[in-house]
Short mmCIF file of C-alpha atoms and ligand atoms in Angstrom, two decimals:
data_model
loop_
_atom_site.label_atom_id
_atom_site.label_comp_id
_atom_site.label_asym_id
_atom_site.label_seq_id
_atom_site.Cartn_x
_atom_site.Cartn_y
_atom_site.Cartn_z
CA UNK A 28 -9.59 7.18 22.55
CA UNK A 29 -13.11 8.72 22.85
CA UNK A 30 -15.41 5.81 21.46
CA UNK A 31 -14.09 2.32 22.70
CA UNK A 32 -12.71 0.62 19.39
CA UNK A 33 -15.37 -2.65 19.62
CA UNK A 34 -17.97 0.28 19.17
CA UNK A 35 -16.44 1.34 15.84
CA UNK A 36 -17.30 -1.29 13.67
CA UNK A 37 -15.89 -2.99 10.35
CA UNK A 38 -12.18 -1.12 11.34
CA UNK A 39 -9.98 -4.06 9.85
CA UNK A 40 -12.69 -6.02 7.36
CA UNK A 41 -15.50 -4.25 5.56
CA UNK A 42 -18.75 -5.45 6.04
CA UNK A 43 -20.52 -7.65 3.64
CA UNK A 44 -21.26 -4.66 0.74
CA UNK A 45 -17.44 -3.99 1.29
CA UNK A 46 -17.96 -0.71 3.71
CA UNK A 47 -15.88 0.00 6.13
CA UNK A 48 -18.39 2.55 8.28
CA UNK A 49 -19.04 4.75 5.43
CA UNK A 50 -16.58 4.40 3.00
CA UNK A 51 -15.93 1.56 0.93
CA UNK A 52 -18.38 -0.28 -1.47
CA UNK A 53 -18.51 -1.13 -5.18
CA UNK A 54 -19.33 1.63 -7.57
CA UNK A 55 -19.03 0.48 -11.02
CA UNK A 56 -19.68 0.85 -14.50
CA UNK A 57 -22.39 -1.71 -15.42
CA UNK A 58 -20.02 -3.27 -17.76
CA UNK A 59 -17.59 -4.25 -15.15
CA UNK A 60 -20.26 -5.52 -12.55
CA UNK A 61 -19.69 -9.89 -14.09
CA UNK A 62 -15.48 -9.13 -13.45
CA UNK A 63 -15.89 -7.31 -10.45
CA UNK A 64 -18.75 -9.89 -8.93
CA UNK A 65 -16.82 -12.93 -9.99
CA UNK A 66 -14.48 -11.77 -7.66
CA UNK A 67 -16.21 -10.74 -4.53
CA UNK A 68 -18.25 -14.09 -4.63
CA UNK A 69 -15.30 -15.86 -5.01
CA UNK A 70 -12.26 -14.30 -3.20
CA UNK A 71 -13.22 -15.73 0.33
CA UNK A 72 -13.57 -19.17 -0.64
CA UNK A 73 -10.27 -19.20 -3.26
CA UNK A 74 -8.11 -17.71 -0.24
CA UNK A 75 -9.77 -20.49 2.26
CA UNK A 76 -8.60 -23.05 0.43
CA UNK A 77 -5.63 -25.69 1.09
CA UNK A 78 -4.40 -25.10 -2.00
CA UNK A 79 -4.12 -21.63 -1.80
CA UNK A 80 -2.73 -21.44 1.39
CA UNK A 81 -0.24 -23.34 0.85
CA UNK A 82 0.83 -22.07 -2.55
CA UNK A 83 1.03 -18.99 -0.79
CA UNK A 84 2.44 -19.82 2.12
CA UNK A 85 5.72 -21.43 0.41
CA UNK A 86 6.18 -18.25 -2.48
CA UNK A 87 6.05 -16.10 0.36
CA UNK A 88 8.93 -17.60 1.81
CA UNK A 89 11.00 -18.68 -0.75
CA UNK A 90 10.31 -16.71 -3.37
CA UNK A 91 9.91 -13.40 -2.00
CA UNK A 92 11.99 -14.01 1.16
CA UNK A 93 9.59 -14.08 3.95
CA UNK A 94 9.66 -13.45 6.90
CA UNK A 95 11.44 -10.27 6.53
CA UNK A 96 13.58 -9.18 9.36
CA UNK A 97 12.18 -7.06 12.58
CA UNK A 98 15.48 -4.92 12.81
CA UNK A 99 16.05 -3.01 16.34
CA UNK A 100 17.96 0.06 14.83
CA UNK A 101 19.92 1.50 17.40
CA UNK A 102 20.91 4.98 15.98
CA UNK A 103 17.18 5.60 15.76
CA UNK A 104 16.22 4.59 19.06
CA UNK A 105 19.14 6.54 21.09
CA UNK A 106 18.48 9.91 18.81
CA UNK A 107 14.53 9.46 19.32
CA UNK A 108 14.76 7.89 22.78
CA UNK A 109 12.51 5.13 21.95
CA UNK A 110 13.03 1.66 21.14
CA UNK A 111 12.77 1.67 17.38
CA UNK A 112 12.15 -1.13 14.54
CA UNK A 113 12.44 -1.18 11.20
CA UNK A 114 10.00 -4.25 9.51
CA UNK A 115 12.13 -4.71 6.48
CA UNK A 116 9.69 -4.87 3.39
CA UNK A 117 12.49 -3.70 1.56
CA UNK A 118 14.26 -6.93 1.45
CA UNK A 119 11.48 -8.36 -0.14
CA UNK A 120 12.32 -9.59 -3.97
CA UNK A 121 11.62 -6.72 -6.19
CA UNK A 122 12.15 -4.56 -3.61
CA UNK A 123 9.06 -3.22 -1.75
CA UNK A 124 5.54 -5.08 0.05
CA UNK A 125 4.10 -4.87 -2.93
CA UNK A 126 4.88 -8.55 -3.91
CA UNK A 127 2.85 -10.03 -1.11
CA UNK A 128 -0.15 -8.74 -2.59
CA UNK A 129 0.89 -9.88 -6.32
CA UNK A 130 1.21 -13.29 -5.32
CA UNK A 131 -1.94 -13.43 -4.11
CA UNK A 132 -3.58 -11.80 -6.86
CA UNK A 133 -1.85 -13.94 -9.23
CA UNK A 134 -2.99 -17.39 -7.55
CA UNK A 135 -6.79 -16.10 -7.20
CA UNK A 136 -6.13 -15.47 -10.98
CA UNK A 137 -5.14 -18.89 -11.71
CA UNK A 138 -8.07 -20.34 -9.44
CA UNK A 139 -10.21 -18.14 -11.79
CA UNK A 140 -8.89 -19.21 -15.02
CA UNK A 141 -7.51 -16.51 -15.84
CA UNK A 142 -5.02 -16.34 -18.64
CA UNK A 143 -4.01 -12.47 -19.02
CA UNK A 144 -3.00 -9.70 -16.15
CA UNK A 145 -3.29 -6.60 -16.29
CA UNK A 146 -2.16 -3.77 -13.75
CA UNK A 147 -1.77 0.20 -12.90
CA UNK A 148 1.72 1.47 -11.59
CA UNK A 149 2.73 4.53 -9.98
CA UNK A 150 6.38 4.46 -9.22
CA UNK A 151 6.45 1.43 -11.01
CA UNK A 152 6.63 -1.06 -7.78
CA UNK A 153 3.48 -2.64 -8.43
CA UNK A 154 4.37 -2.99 -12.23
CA UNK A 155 7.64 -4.81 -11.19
CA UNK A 156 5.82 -7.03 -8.82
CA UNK A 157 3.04 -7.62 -11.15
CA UNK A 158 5.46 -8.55 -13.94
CA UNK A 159 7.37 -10.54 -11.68
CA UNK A 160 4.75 -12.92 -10.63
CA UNK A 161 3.74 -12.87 -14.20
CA UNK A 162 6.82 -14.20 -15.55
CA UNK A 163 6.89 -17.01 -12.82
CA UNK A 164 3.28 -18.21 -13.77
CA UNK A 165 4.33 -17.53 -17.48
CA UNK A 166 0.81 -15.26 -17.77
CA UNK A 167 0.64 -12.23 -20.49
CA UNK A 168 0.97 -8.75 -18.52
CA UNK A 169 0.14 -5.74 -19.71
CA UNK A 170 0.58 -2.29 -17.18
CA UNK A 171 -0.75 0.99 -17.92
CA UNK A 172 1.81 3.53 -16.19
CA UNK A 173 1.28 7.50 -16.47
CA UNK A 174 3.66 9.23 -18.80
CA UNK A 175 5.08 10.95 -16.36
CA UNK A 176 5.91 8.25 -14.10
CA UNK A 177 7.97 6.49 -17.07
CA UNK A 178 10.25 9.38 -16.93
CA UNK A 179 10.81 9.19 -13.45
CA UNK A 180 10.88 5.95 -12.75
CA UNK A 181 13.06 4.83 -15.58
CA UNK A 182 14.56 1.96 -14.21
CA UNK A 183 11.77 -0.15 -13.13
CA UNK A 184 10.12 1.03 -16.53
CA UNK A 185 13.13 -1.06 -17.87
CA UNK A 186 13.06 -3.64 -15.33
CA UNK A 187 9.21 -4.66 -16.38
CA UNK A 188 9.93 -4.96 -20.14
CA UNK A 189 13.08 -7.38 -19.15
CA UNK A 190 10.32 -9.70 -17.46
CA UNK A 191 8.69 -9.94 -20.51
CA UNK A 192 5.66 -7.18 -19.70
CA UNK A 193 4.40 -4.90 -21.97
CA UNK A 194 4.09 -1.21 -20.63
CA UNK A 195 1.43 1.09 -21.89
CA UNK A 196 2.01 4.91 -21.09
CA UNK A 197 -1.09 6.85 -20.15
CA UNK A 198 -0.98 10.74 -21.48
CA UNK A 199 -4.46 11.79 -20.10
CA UNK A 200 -4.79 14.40 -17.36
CA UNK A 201 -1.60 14.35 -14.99
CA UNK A 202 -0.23 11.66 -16.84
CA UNK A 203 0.50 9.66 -13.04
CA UNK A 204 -1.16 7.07 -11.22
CA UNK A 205 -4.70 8.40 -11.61
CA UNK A 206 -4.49 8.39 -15.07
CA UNK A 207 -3.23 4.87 -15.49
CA UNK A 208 -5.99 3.57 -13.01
CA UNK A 209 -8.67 4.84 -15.48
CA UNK A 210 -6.78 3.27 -18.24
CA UNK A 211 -6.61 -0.38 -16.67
CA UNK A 212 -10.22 -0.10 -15.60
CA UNK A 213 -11.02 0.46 -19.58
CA UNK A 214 -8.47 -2.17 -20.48
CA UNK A 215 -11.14 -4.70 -18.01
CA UNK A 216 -14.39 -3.13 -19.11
CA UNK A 217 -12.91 -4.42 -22.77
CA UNK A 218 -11.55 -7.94 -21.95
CA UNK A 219 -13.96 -9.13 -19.07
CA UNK A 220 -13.04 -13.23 -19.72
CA UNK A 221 -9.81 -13.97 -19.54
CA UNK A 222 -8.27 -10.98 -17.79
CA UNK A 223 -7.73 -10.43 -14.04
CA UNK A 224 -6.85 -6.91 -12.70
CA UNK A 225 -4.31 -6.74 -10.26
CA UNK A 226 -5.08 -3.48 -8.58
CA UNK A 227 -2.01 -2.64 -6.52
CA UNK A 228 -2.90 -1.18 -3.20
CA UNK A 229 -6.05 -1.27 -1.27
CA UNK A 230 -8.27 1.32 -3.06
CA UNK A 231 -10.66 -0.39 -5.84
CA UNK A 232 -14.38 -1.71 -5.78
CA UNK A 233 -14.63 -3.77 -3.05
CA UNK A 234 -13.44 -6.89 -2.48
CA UNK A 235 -10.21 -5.12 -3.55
CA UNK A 236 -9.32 -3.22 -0.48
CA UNK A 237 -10.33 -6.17 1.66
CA UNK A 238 -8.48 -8.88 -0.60
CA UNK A 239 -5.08 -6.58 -0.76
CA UNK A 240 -5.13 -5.80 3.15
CA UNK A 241 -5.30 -9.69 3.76
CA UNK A 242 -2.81 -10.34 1.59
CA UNK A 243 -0.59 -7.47 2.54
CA UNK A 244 -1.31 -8.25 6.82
CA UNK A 245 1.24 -10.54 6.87
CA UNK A 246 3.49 -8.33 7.67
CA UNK A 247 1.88 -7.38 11.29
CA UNK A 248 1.38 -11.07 11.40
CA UNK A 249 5.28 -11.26 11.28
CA UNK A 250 5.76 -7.91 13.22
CA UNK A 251 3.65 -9.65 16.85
CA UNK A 252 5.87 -12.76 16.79
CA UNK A 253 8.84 -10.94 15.68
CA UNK A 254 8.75 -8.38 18.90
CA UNK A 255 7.72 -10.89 21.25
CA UNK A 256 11.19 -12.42 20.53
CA UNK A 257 12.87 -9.26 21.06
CA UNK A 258 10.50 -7.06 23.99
CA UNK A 259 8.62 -10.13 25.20
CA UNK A 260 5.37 -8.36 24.27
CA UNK A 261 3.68 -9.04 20.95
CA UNK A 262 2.06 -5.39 21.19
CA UNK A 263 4.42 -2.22 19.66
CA UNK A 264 2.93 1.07 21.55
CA UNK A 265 3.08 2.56 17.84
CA UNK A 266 2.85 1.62 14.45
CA UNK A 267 4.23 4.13 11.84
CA UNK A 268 3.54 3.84 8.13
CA UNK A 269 3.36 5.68 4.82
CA UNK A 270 0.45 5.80 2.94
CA UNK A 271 -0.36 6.26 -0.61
CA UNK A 272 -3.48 4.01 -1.21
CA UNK A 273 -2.17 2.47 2.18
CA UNK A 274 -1.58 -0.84 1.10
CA UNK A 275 1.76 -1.33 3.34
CA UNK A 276 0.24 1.06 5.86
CA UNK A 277 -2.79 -1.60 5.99
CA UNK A 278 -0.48 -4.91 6.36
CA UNK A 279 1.68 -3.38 9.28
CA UNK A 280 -1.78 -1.53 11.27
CA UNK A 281 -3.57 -4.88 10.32
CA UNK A 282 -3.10 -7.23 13.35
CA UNK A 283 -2.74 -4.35 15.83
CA UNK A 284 -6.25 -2.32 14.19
CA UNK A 285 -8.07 -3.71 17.43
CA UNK A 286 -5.56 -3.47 20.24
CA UNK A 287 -6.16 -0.10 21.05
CA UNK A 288 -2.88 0.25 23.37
CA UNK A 289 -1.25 0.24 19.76
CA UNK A 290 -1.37 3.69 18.50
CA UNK A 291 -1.19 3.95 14.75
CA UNK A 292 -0.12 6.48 12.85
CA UNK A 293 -0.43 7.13 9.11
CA UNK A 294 1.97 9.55 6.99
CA UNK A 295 0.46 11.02 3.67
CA UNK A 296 2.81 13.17 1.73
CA UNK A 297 2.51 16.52 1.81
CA UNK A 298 4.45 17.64 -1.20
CA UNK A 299 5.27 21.38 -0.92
CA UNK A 300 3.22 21.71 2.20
CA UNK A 301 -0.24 21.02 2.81
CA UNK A 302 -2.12 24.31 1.69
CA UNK A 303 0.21 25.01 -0.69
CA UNK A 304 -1.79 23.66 -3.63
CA UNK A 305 1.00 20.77 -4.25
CA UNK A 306 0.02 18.28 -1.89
CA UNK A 307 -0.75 14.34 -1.84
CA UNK A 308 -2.12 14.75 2.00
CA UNK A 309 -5.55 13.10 1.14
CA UNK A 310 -7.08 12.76 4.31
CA UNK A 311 -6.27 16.19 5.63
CA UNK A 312 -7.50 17.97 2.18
CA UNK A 313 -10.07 15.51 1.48
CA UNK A 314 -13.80 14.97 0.92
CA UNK A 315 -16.25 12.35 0.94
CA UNK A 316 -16.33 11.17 -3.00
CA UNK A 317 -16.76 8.53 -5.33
CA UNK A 318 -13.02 7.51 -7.10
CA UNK A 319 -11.83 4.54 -8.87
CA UNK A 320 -14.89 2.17 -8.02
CA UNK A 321 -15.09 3.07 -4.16
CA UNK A 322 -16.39 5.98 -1.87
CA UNK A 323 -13.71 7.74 0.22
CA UNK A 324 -12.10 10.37 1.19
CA UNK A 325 -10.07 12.02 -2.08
CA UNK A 326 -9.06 15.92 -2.94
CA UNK A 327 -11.71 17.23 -5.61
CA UNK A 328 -12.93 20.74 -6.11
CA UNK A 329 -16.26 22.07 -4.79
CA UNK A 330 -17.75 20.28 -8.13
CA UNK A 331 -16.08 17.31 -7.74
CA UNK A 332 -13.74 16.96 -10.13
CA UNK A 333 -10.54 15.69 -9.01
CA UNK A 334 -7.38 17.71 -8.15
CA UNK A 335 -4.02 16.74 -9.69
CA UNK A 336 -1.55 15.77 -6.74
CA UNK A 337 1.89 16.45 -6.15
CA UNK A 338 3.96 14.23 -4.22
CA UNK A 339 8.23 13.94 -5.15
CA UNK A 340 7.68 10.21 -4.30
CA UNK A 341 5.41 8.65 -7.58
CA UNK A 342 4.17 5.59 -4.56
CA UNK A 343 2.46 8.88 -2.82
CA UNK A 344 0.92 10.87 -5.73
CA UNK A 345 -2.33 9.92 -5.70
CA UNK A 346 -5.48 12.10 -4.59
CA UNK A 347 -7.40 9.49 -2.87
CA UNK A 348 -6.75 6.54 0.02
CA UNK A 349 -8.67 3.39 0.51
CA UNK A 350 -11.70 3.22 2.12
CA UNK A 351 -10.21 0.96 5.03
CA UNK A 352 -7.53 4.59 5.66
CA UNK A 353 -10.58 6.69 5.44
CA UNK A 354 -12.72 5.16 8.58
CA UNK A 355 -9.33 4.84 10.30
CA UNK A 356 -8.98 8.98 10.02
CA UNK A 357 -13.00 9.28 10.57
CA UNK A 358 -12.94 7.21 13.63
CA UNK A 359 -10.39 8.25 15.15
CA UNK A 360 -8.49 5.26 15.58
CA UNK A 361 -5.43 5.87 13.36
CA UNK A 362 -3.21 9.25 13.66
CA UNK A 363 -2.83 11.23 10.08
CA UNK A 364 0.05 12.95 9.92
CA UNK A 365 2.39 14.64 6.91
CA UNK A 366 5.72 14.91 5.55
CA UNK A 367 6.61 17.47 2.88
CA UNK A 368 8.95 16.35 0.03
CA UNK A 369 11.89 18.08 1.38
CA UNK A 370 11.53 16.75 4.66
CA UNK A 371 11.01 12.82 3.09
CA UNK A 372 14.79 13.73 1.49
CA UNK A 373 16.30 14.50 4.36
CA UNK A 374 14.93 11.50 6.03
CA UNK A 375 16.50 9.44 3.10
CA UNK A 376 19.57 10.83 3.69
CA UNK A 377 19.13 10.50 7.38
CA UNK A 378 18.63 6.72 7.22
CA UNK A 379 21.35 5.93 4.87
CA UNK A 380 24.09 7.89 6.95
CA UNK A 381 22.66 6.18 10.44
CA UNK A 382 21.49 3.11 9.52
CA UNK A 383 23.23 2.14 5.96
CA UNK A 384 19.61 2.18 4.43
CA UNK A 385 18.59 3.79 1.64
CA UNK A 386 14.81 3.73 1.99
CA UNK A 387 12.36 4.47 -1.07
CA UNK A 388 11.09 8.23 -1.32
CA UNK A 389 7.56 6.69 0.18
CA UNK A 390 9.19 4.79 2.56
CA UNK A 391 11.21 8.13 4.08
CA UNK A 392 7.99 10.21 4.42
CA UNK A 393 7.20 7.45 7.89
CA UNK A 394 10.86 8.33 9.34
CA UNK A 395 9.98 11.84 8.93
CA UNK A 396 7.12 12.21 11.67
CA UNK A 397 9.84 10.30 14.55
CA UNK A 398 10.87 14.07 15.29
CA UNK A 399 7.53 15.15 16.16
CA UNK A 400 6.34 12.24 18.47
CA UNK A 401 7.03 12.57 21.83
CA UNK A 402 8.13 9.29 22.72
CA UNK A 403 8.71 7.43 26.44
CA UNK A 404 11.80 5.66 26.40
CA UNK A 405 10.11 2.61 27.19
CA UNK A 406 8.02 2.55 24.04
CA UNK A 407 8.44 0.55 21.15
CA UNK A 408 7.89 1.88 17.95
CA UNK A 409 7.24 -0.13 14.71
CA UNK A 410 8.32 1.90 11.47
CA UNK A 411 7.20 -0.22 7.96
CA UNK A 412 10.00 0.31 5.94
CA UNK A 413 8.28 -0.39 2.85
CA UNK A 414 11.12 -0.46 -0.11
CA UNK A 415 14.40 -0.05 -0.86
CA UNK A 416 15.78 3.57 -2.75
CA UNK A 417 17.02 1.61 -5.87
CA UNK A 418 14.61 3.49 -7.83
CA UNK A 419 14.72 6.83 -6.08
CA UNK A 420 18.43 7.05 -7.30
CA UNK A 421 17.87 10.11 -10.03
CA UNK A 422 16.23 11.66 -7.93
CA UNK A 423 18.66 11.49 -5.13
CA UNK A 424 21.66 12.11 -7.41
CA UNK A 425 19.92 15.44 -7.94
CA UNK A 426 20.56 16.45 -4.08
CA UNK A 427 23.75 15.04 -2.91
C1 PLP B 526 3.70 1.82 -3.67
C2 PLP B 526 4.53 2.13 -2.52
C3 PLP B 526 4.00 2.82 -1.42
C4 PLP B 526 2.61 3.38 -1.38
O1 PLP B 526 1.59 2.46 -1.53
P1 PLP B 526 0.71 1.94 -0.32
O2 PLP B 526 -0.37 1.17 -0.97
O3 PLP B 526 0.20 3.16 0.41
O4 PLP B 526 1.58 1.11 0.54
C5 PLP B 526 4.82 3.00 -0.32
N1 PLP B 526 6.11 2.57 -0.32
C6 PLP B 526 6.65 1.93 -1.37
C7 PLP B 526 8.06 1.49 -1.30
C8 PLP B 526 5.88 1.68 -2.51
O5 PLP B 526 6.43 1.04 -3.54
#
């Protein structure tokens, strides 16, 4: 590591404009500055209180089944010669991490006043989770979910109208997770009262990306205590994690962002390879730019406009990553690597013949890079298994 990491500043919380080195910030349509600032003047103080932290404290452990299990996989670790974990965020209820972050959202929303939710879904996780924490709290949810996405993602498409949501397609541009981003955002610019936007990973004006990754670093929390039961040291040598926005990637690197023995490593997707014009790999193909209310890093064409992704895994498909990912890569202190599509499938397959797993599609494209790593046999690795295949299912059929 070139530059010592207490040189590189704001690497795990964004400075007080919500940048995180350059990235980051609010950049916002005038008519969403009162939603957005209600927020960011308030988030701190909701999540500081008694109240909240205990509210929290007991869903996450009853409700959603907290803390998940650190499990030492031993078919990994003697065909990688490493000592390999899997954090099991897909044991959480609904499936995936993205419940941690709903419940939080949900009881800032009540703190708020807030009486409606609304949310964007890719694969249709954060929809599930969203509608899940809705129907607890008995709030109205509406999520906006790309056309495309409802066809491939049919089940949890059912799944959210069961819990009572209703689930508005978005047919504009690649009809994905993009599109049904812009499509919430108009949804808050019209209702600014009574309506809290869940956003589901940590991209977003800030204090999104700083709200989600507290919420969501409860799983490194988990992971230090976890492996000092098993290795006697509360430090993994590497932390592996997928990342679409990089929600999950954000709650496993979160603890460990400032230990820099801990060498974290981020896996985009890289669809049908990285240059081949179908790609999701963001921080590899991307430039400095302005998307969804925040600056990062996000694939756009000389004139900015943004390029449709391609990713087999809908969690992935998404041209940008959150501005907290985009120092990370800058800096230096996280590891970017890739997986292509076919390579995320046979690291599906892979995990459910070894292990008995059947990780999501995202959730394969971290196993993927365990081949390329050369590894000491002493090292312990941390992989964030971040949902279960459930979903994935079609798509698998397709390549038994
Ligand atoms: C949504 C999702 C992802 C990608 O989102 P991040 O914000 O990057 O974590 C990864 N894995 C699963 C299982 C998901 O549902």
């Amino acid at each position: 590591m070139k530059k010592t990491i207490s040189k590189i500043k704001n690497l795990s919380n964004p400075d007080k404009q919500g940048y995180y080195g350059d990235f980051g910030g609010a950049f916002i349509p005038e008519m969403l500055y009162p939603n957005v600032e209600e927020l960011r003047s308030n988030y701190l103080k909701i999540i500081a209180t008694k109240k909240f932290k205990s509210d929290f404290k007991a869903l996450l452990a009853d409700y959603v089944g907290r803390p998940t299990p650190l499990y030492f996989s031993k078919n990994l670790s003697a065909k990688y010669g490493a000592k390999i974990f899997l954090k099991r965020e897909d044991l959480c209820h609904t499936g995936a991490h993205k419940i941690n972050n709903t419940v939080g959202q949900v009881l800032v929303a009540q703190h708020l006043g807030k009486k409606r939710i609304i949310a964007e879904t890719g694969a249709g996780q954060h929809g599930v989770a969203t509608a899940t924490v809705c129907a607890l709290m008995g709030l109205e949810c509406i999520v906006y979910m790309g056309e495309k996405d409802i066809e491939r993602q049919a089940p949890n498409v059912a799944r959210m109208k069961m819990l009572g949501a209703t689930v508005v397609p978005a047919t504009s541009g690649s009809k994905t997770l993009k599109d049904a981003t812009n499509e919430a955002i108009r949804d808050w610019i019209n209702h600014p009262d009574d309506t809290h936007y869940i956003i589901g990973s940590v991209v977003g004006p800030h204090p999104y990306p700083d709200m989600v990754a507290r919420f969501q670093s409860v799983i490194s929390k988990e992971i230090k205590k976890q492996l000092k039961k098993c290795t006697g040291k509360n430090l993994p040598t590497h932390v592996i994690a997928c990342v679409g926005g990089g929600s999950n990637a954000a709650g496993a690197f979160y603890h460990f962002i400032n230990e820099p023995k801990v060498k974290l490593i981020s896996v985009e997707a890289a669809g049908c390879g990285i240059n081949s014009g179908k790609s999701a790999a963001t921080s590899q193909l991307g430039t400095p730019g302005i998307l969804h209310g925040s600056k990062s890093l996000l694939m756009q064409t000389a004139d900015g406009q943004v390029v449709e992704p391609h990713s087999i895994s809908a969690g992935l498909d998404y041209p940008g990553i959150g501005p907290m990912h985009a120092n990370l890569y800058k800096s230096g202190r996280a590891i970017f690597m890739s997986a292509t599509d076919e390579e995320a499938l046979a690291a599906a397959f892979e995990l459910s013949k070894t292990e008995g797993i059947i990780p999501a599609l995202e959730t394969a494209h971290a196993l993927v890079v365990l081949k390329d790593i050369p590894f000491k046999k002493t090292d312990s690795v941390v992989i964030c298994l971040s949902g279960r295949g459930d979903k994935d299912l079609a798509t698998y059929m397709d390549h038994l």
